[in-house]
Every structure is written in C-alpha cells, then in structure tokens.
Amino acid sequence: MNGQLRGKTAIVTGAASGIGRATAALFAARGAAVLAVDRDEKGLLELRDEVAAAGDELAVLAVDLTSAGAAERVFDHCAEVVGTPDVLANIAGRAGDRPAADTTDEDFEFFLRTNLGTTFALSRRAVIAFGDAGGAIVNTSSTFALTGVAGSAPYSAAKGAVSSLTRQMAAEYGRRGIRVNAVAPGLIETPATRAKIAAGVFDDLVTRSRPLPRVGQPIDVARVVAFLASDEAAFVTGLTIPVDGGWSSTHFRG
Ligand SMILES: NC(=O)c1ccc[n+]([C@@H]2O[C@H](COP(=O)([O-])OP(=O)(O)OC[C@H]3O[C@@H](n4cnc5c(N)ncnc54)[C@H](O)[C@@H]3O)[C@@H](O)[C@H]2O)c1
C-alpha cells in the first residue's frame, strides 16, 4: 500500500460521486482514516462497499451541507466516530449553465451557497478542529475560475471566490500550521459531465485545445488532492492547481 496519508484523519465531501468518491477511496487506500460526507446516502453506502471490497474502510455521513448547522454536525461526527481531523477536502459542488443575464437571484444564491458557502463553513470549522496541531485544507475550484467561459456566470463567480478564499485562509492560518490549497479541474468524466461527453459536446475541446488529448478522470484529480493533503506538500500553500491537461496554461491548437 502507498502510505502517503498514513496517520491522517480526513473529511472528504462530495464523496458519493465523481471526484469526491475517487478521492475518498484513494485517501482510504493510502492509509488515511476517512469520514466520507455527501447528501446522497445511497452513493455513500456504495462507496463504503467498494472500499471494503478493496480491503480498506471508511466512515460515512449523509448530510446536506447547505443545511443549518451542517459543518458542526460533520466535525462532531468525525471527532466521535473517526477521530480529530487534520485534513479537510472540500469537493462537494454543482455546476450549471447560466449566462449572467439569465441568472435569477435564486440561481445566484444556490450556486454561491453550494460551491462557496459550504466550503467556507467547513473551512472555518476546520480551523477550530485542527487546533494547535495544524492541518491541510484542499478546496475544489475550477478552470472556470481562471478564465472566462461563456454561459456559467454564477458557478464561475463562486469558484473564483473559492480560489480567493484559498489564498486568504492560507495567509491567515499558515502561522498555525494550516496549509490551504485548491485544485482546479478541467473537464473530468463524472456523472455530472458524462452525458455531454457522450453526446460529443466537448470533442473539440479534448482533441484540439489541450496538449494532453483525453478527458480527465476522477483519479487524475484525486491524486493531486492527496498530494496537497499530504506532508509531501509541506511547503505548498495558497495555490490553485489546474488539473486540466494543459488547457488553462497553454494556447494549444491541435
Ligand atoms: N467534472 C468536472 O468536469 C469538473 C470540472 C471542474 C470542477 N469540478 C468540481 O469538482 C467537484 C466534484 O464534481 P463532480 O464532477 O465529481 O460532480 P458529481 O456531481 O459527480 O459529484 C458531486 C457530489 O457532491 C454532492 N453534493 C452536491 N451538493 C451537496 C450538498 N449541498 N451537500 C452534500 N453533498 C452535496 C453530490 O451529491 C455529489 O455526490 C465539484 O465541486 C465541481 O464543481 C468538476
């Protein structure tokens, strides 16, 4: 077993599906004690079975992270069932296709609360839980936070704020031994994107505008989250790292 996360106790959100699911399973495989959190209880139980079949284990908690008191519940449950956490991976989120002029106040509030509000509430609570021992927070931003992509205004605004919050909290809590970083996934094949990928919506993006010509997989992101959560990244904080096959860092045209 790769023991990269041995001795760590981690909370992973969005763990019932896609990137969060791959991350929770990888964390368990690499030796972390894991609390997997999502509002989708069925998906969490499937994850638990999948992890057990691989000879590992994790604990699960079904909760809607936008509900009142959710952050408190997550950290209380972790302390009771798994142990005092020293890693928080904020992966739960929801994309959406809304240009600015078509975005209602309700849409705006929904995307901010789901993508930014949950990350903020859990990160604030993590600072208390980590205490003097320090820890690592890994947030999930998006390539949409790094460059304008038409048709996704409230989501991109929320993810941009996730990257700002990442830098901000890195500055505020480095002296307490807390590192805060983010990943910015590009197109990754998950239940959130699979239908559009199958319909060919992103074919041009994949074959013509990135140097690495394939669709990303959840494990591609999970491995970077695991690195940022681990002591191997002990001198890395405040960064948002794109995991996008070179899409945001090049002007590649194939
Ligand atoms: N897939 C991509 O191409 C891509 C690209 C950039 C960023 N991202 C980001 O990566 C993260 C994971 O995306 P994914 O593609 O794996 O999506 P997904 O839909 O497969 O998984 C997201 C999970 O988050 C959970 N979730 C959402 N809102 C929640 C809430 N209020 N409370 C509890 N759980 C909640 C869902 O139940 C789901 O299990 C998201 O933050 C997303 O914005 C994904």
Short mmCIF file of C-alpha atoms and ligand atoms in Angstrom, two decimals:
data_model
loop_
_atom_site.label_atom_id
_atom_site.label_comp_id
_atom_site.label_asym_id
_atom_site.label_seq_id
_atom_site.Cartn_x
_atom_site.Cartn_y
_atom_site.Cartn_z
CA MET A 1 0.00 0.00 0.00
CA ASN A 2 1.15 3.55 -0.72
CA GLY A 3 1.15 5.02 2.80
CA GLN A 4 1.20 8.66 1.69
CA LEU A 5 -1.67 9.56 4.08
CA ARG A 6 -0.96 7.14 6.93
CA GLY A 7 -1.70 8.82 10.26
CA LYS A 8 -4.02 11.43 8.71
CA THR A 9 -7.68 11.80 9.61
CA ALA A 10 -9.62 13.30 6.71
CA ILE A 11 -13.08 14.64 5.97
CA VAL A 12 -13.93 14.34 2.26
CA THR A 13 -17.12 16.00 0.96
CA GLY A 14 -18.94 15.16 -2.25
CA ALA A 15 -17.81 11.60 -1.62
CA ALA A 16 -20.83 9.80 -3.12
CA SER A 17 -19.91 10.58 -6.72
CA GLY A 18 -17.25 11.53 -9.22
CA ILE A 19 -14.12 13.32 -7.99
CA GLY A 20 -15.09 13.18 -4.30
CA ARG A 21 -15.75 9.46 -4.50
CA ALA A 22 -12.40 8.75 -6.14
CA THR A 23 -10.69 10.96 -3.55
CA ALA A 24 -12.30 9.29 -0.54
CA ALA A 25 -11.38 5.83 -1.88
CA LEU A 26 -7.81 6.92 -2.66
CA PHE A 27 -7.38 8.51 0.78
CA ALA A 28 -8.51 5.24 2.42
CA ALA A 29 -6.19 3.21 0.16
CA ARG A 30 -3.29 5.45 1.09
CA GLY A 31 -3.79 4.95 4.81
CA ALA A 32 -5.98 7.85 5.99
CA ALA A 33 -8.86 7.43 8.41
CA VAL A 34 -11.72 8.93 6.36
CA LEU A 35 -15.15 10.40 7.01
CA ALA A 36 -16.92 10.47 3.63
CA VAL A 37 -19.68 13.10 3.50
CA ASP A 38 -22.45 13.68 0.98
CA ARG A 39 -26.19 14.25 0.87
CA ASP A 40 -26.58 11.10 -1.28
CA GLU A 41 -26.76 8.28 1.27
CA LYS A 42 -27.12 5.51 -1.33
CA GLY A 43 -23.95 6.65 -3.10
CA LEU A 44 -22.09 6.76 0.21
CA LEU A 45 -23.10 3.20 1.06
CA GLU A 46 -21.96 2.04 -2.39
CA LEU A 47 -18.64 3.78 -1.80
CA ARG A 48 -18.29 2.09 1.59
CA ASP A 49 -18.86 -1.33 -0.01
CA GLU A 50 -16.42 -0.57 -2.83
CA VAL A 51 -13.73 0.49 -0.35
CA ALA A 52 -14.37 -2.58 1.83
CA ALA A 53 -14.03 -4.83 -1.24
CA ALA A 54 -10.56 -3.34 -1.75
CA GLY A 55 -9.66 -4.24 1.85
CA ASP A 56 -9.90 -0.70 3.25
CA GLU A 57 -12.52 1.09 5.32
CA LEU A 58 -14.11 4.47 5.83
CA ALA A 59 -16.99 6.04 7.76
CA VAL A 60 -19.87 7.82 6.04
CA LEU A 61 -22.22 10.66 6.96
CA ALA A 62 -25.23 11.70 4.90
CA VAL A 63 -25.96 15.41 5.26
CA ASP A 64 -26.98 18.30 3.03
CA LEU A 65 -24.06 20.66 3.51
CA THR A 66 -26.23 23.71 2.77
CA SER A 67 -28.49 22.93 5.73
CA ALA A 68 -28.24 24.86 9.01
CA GLY A 69 -25.58 23.53 11.37
CA ALA A 70 -24.16 21.09 8.79
CA ALA A 71 -20.50 21.99 9.40
CA GLU A 72 -20.91 21.46 13.14
CA ARG A 73 -22.54 18.07 12.51
CA VAL A 74 -19.75 16.95 10.20
CA PHE A 75 -16.94 17.85 12.60
CA ASP A 76 -18.76 16.50 15.67
CA HIS A 77 -19.41 13.20 13.88
CA CYS A 78 -15.80 12.99 12.73
CA ALA A 79 -14.48 13.54 16.27
CA GLU A 80 -16.87 10.91 17.67
CA VAL A 81 -16.54 8.20 15.03
CA VAL A 82 -13.19 8.66 13.25
CA GLY A 83 -11.01 10.98 15.33
CA THR A 84 -9.79 14.56 15.35
CA PRO A 85 -9.40 15.60 11.70
CA ASP A 86 -6.26 17.12 10.26
CA VAL A 87 -7.36 17.14 6.61
CA LEU A 88 -10.46 18.65 5.00
CA ALA A 89 -11.10 18.02 1.29
CA ASN A 90 -13.97 20.25 0.13
CA ILE A 91 -15.16 18.61 -3.08
CA ALA A 92 -18.99 18.81 -3.00
CA GLY A 93 -20.27 21.24 -5.61
CA ARG A 94 -22.60 21.73 -8.52
CA ALA A 95 -22.01 23.21 -11.97
CA GLY A 96 -24.65 24.99 -14.04
CA ASP A 97 -25.16 26.56 -17.46
CA ARG A 98 -26.44 30.08 -16.79
CA PRO A 99 -25.24 33.23 -18.58
CA ALA A 100 -25.36 36.28 -16.28
CA ALA A 101 -28.50 37.84 -17.79
CA ASP A 102 -30.41 34.55 -17.38
CA THR A 103 -29.36 34.11 -13.74
CA THR A 104 -32.11 34.72 -11.21
CA ASP A 105 -31.40 35.80 -7.66
CA GLU A 106 -32.38 32.27 -6.60
CA ASP A 107 -29.86 30.69 -9.06
CA PHE A 108 -27.13 33.02 -7.86
CA GLU A 109 -27.82 32.24 -4.23
CA PHE A 110 -27.95 28.48 -4.95
CA PHE A 111 -24.59 28.31 -6.76
CA LEU A 112 -22.89 30.53 -4.19
CA ARG A 113 -24.24 28.56 -1.27
CA THR A 114 -23.48 25.14 -2.79
CA ASN A 115 -19.99 25.86 -4.10
CA LEU A 116 -18.68 28.62 -1.84
CA GLY A 117 -20.87 28.70 1.29
CA THR A 118 -20.32 25.05 2.14
CA THR A 119 -16.55 25.36 1.58
CA PHE A 120 -16.42 28.47 3.77
CA ALA A 121 -18.46 26.99 6.62
CA LEU A 122 -16.47 23.75 6.73
CA SER A 123 -13.09 25.52 6.42
CA ARG A 124 -13.93 27.92 9.23
CA ARG A 125 -14.89 24.98 11.42
CA ALA A 126 -11.73 23.10 10.40
CA VAL A 127 -9.50 25.86 11.79
CA ILE A 128 -11.07 25.26 15.21
CA ALA A 129 -10.90 21.47 14.93
CA PHE A 130 -7.26 21.43 13.76
CA GLY A 131 -6.24 23.47 16.82
CA ASP A 132 -2.52 23.74 17.56
CA ALA A 133 -1.72 20.56 15.62
CA GLY A 134 -2.32 22.28 12.25
CA GLY A 135 -3.64 20.57 9.15
CA ALA A 136 -4.41 20.84 5.47
CA ILE A 137 -7.47 22.07 3.59
CA VAL A 138 -7.88 21.23 -0.09
CA ASN A 139 -10.68 23.08 -1.91
CA THR A 140 -12.20 22.43 -5.31
CA SER A 141 -12.15 25.38 -7.64
CA SER A 142 -12.46 25.06 -11.44
CA THR A 143 -10.71 26.14 -14.61
CA PHE A 144 -13.79 28.40 -14.92
CA ALA A 145 -12.29 30.38 -12.01
CA LEU A 146 -9.11 31.00 -14.03
CA THR A 147 -10.53 32.19 -17.33
CA GLY A 148 -13.87 33.34 -18.72
CA VAL A 149 -16.04 30.60 -20.21
CA ALA A 150 -19.34 31.84 -21.64
CA GLY A 151 -22.55 30.55 -20.09
CA SER A 152 -21.68 29.79 -16.48
CA ALA A 153 -21.80 33.05 -14.54
CA PRO A 154 -22.91 32.11 -11.01
CA TYR A 155 -20.84 28.91 -10.96
CA SER A 156 -17.69 30.67 -12.20
CA ALA A 157 -18.19 33.52 -9.72
CA ALA A 158 -18.48 31.01 -6.88
CA LYS A 159 -15.40 29.05 -7.98
CA GLY A 160 -13.41 32.29 -8.38
CA ALA A 161 -14.29 33.07 -4.79
CA VAL A 162 -13.18 29.58 -3.73
CA SER A 163 -9.72 30.34 -5.13
CA SER A 164 -9.70 33.74 -3.36
CA LEU A 165 -10.76 32.11 -0.10
CA THR A 166 -7.96 29.56 -0.56
CA ARG A 167 -5.31 32.30 -0.81
CA GLN A 168 -6.91 34.29 2.01
CA MET A 169 -7.06 31.43 4.51
CA ALA A 170 -3.52 30.34 3.55
CA ALA A 171 -2.36 33.81 4.58
CA GLU A 172 -4.42 33.87 7.75
CA TYR A 173 -3.55 30.45 9.15
CA GLY A 174 -0.06 29.49 7.93
CA ARG A 175 1.40 30.51 11.28
CA ARG A 176 -0.90 27.98 12.92
CA GLY A 177 0.46 25.19 10.73
CA ILE A 178 -2.54 25.12 8.42
CA ARG A 179 -1.98 24.86 4.67
CA VAL A 180 -4.82 25.76 2.29
CA ASN A 181 -4.71 24.87 -1.41
CA ALA A 182 -7.17 24.12 -4.20
CA VAL A 183 -7.41 22.03 -7.33
CA ALA A 184 -9.00 23.49 -10.46
CA PRO A 185 -10.28 20.56 -12.52
CA GLY A 186 -10.81 20.94 -16.24
CA LEU A 187 -13.21 18.59 -18.00
CA ILE A 188 -13.39 15.43 -15.88
CA GLU A 189 -15.63 12.47 -16.68
CA THR A 190 -18.11 12.12 -13.80
CA PRO A 191 -21.87 11.66 -13.52
CA ALA A 192 -22.09 15.48 -13.78
CA THR A 193 -20.48 15.56 -17.24
CA ARG A 194 -20.88 12.06 -18.68
CA ALA A 195 -23.98 12.70 -20.82
CA LYS A 196 -22.48 15.75 -22.52
CA ILE A 197 -19.17 13.95 -23.10
CA ALA A 198 -21.05 11.02 -24.68
CA ALA A 199 -23.01 13.45 -26.88
CA GLY A 200 -19.74 14.86 -28.22
CA VAL A 201 -20.27 18.36 -26.79
CA PHE A 202 -16.62 18.59 -25.71
CA ASP A 203 -14.95 16.74 -28.60
CA ASP A 204 -13.29 19.86 -29.99
CA LEU A 205 -12.03 20.86 -26.53
CA VAL A 206 -10.50 17.45 -25.95
CA THR A 207 -8.92 16.87 -29.35
CA ARG A 208 -7.96 20.41 -30.40
CA SER A 209 -7.40 22.73 -27.43
CA ARG A 210 -5.33 20.84 -24.90
CA PRO A 211 -1.88 19.35 -25.24
CA LEU A 212 -2.94 16.17 -23.42
CA PRO A 213 -5.77 14.94 -25.67
CA ARG A 214 -8.05 12.98 -23.40
CA VAL A 215 -10.92 13.52 -20.98
CA GLY A 216 -9.71 13.69 -17.40
CA GLN A 217 -10.75 11.00 -14.94
CA PRO A 218 -11.68 11.49 -11.26
CA ILE A 219 -8.49 9.68 -10.21
CA ASP A 220 -6.39 12.34 -12.03
CA VAL A 221 -7.79 14.95 -9.65
CA ALA A 222 -7.85 12.68 -6.59
CA ARG A 223 -4.09 12.10 -6.86
CA VAL A 224 -3.41 15.85 -6.78
CA VAL A 225 -5.78 16.31 -3.82
CA ALA A 226 -3.94 13.51 -2.00
CA PHE A 227 -0.58 15.18 -2.68
CA LEU A 228 -1.82 18.55 -1.40
CA ALA A 229 -3.30 16.90 1.71
CA SER A 230 -0.08 15.01 2.46
CA ASP A 231 3.17 16.04 4.13
CA GLU A 232 4.81 15.81 0.69
CA ALA A 233 3.26 19.24 0.08
CA ALA A 234 4.53 20.59 3.43
CA PHE A 235 5.90 23.83 1.86
CA VAL A 236 2.97 24.44 -0.53
CA THR A 237 0.11 26.76 0.42
CA GLY A 238 -2.26 29.29 -1.14
CA LEU A 239 -2.20 27.70 -4.60
CA THR A 240 -4.92 26.71 -7.02
CA ILE A 241 -3.50 23.93 -9.18
CA PRO A 242 -5.18 23.27 -12.53
CA VAL A 243 -5.73 19.59 -13.37
CA ASP A 244 -6.81 20.07 -16.96
CA GLY A 245 -4.37 18.50 -19.41
CA GLY A 246 -2.76 21.88 -20.03
CA TRP A 247 -5.94 23.65 -21.20
CA SER A 248 -5.61 26.75 -18.99
CA SER A 249 -1.83 27.08 -19.17
CA THR A 250 -1.33 26.91 -22.94
CA HIS A 251 -2.83 28.31 -26.13
CA PHE A 252 -2.57 24.93 -27.76
CA ARG A 253 -4.39 24.35 -31.05
CA GLY A 254 -4.02 20.84 -32.37
N1 LIG B 1 -16.41 17.14 -13.51
C1 LIG B 1 -15.83 18.23 -13.96
O1 LIG B 1 -15.56 18.35 -15.17
C2 LIG B 1 -15.47 19.34 -13.01
C3 LIG B 1 -14.74 20.42 -13.51
C4 LIG B 1 -14.40 21.47 -12.66
C5 LIG B 1 -14.76 21.43 -11.32
N2 LIG B 1 -15.49 20.37 -10.87
C6 LIG B 1 -15.86 20.40 -9.45
O2 LIG B 1 -15.50 19.18 -8.83
C7 LIG B 1 -16.39 18.89 -7.77
C8 LIG B 1 -16.96 17.48 -7.96
O3 LIG B 1 -17.63 17.44 -9.21
P1 LIG B 1 -18.07 16.07 -9.90
O4 LIG B 1 -17.97 16.28 -11.36
O5 LIG B 1 -17.40 14.94 -9.24
O6 LIG B 1 -19.63 16.11 -9.56
P2 LIG B 1 -20.65 14.95 -9.10
O7 LIG B 1 -22.00 15.52 -9.37
O8 LIG B 1 -20.29 13.64 -9.71
O9 LIG B 1 -20.38 14.87 -7.53
C9 LIG B 1 -20.69 15.94 -6.69
C10 LIG B 1 -21.14 15.38 -5.35
O10 LIG B 1 -21.37 16.50 -4.47
C11 LIG B 1 -22.55 16.20 -3.72
N3 LIG B 1 -23.20 17.42 -3.27
C12 LIG B 1 -23.61 18.47 -4.03
N4 LIG B 1 -24.21 19.39 -3.25
C13 LIG B 1 -24.19 18.90 -1.98
C14 LIG B 1 -24.69 19.38 -0.74
N5 LIG B 1 -25.36 20.52 -0.66
N6 LIG B 1 -24.49 18.62 0.36
C15 LIG B 1 -23.83 17.43 0.29
N7 LIG B 1 -23.35 16.94 -0.87
C16 LIG B 1 -23.54 17.65 -1.98
C17 LIG B 1 -23.45 15.46 -4.71
O11 LIG B 1 -24.47 14.71 -4.04
C18 LIG B 1 -22.46 14.58 -5.45
O12 LIG B 1 -22.31 13.32 -4.84
C19 LIG B 1 -17.45 19.99 -7.78
O13 LIG B 1 -17.09 20.98 -6.84
C20 LIG B 1 -17.36 20.53 -9.20
O14 LIG B 1 -17.79 21.86 -9.30
C21 LIG B 1 -15.84 19.33 -11.66
#
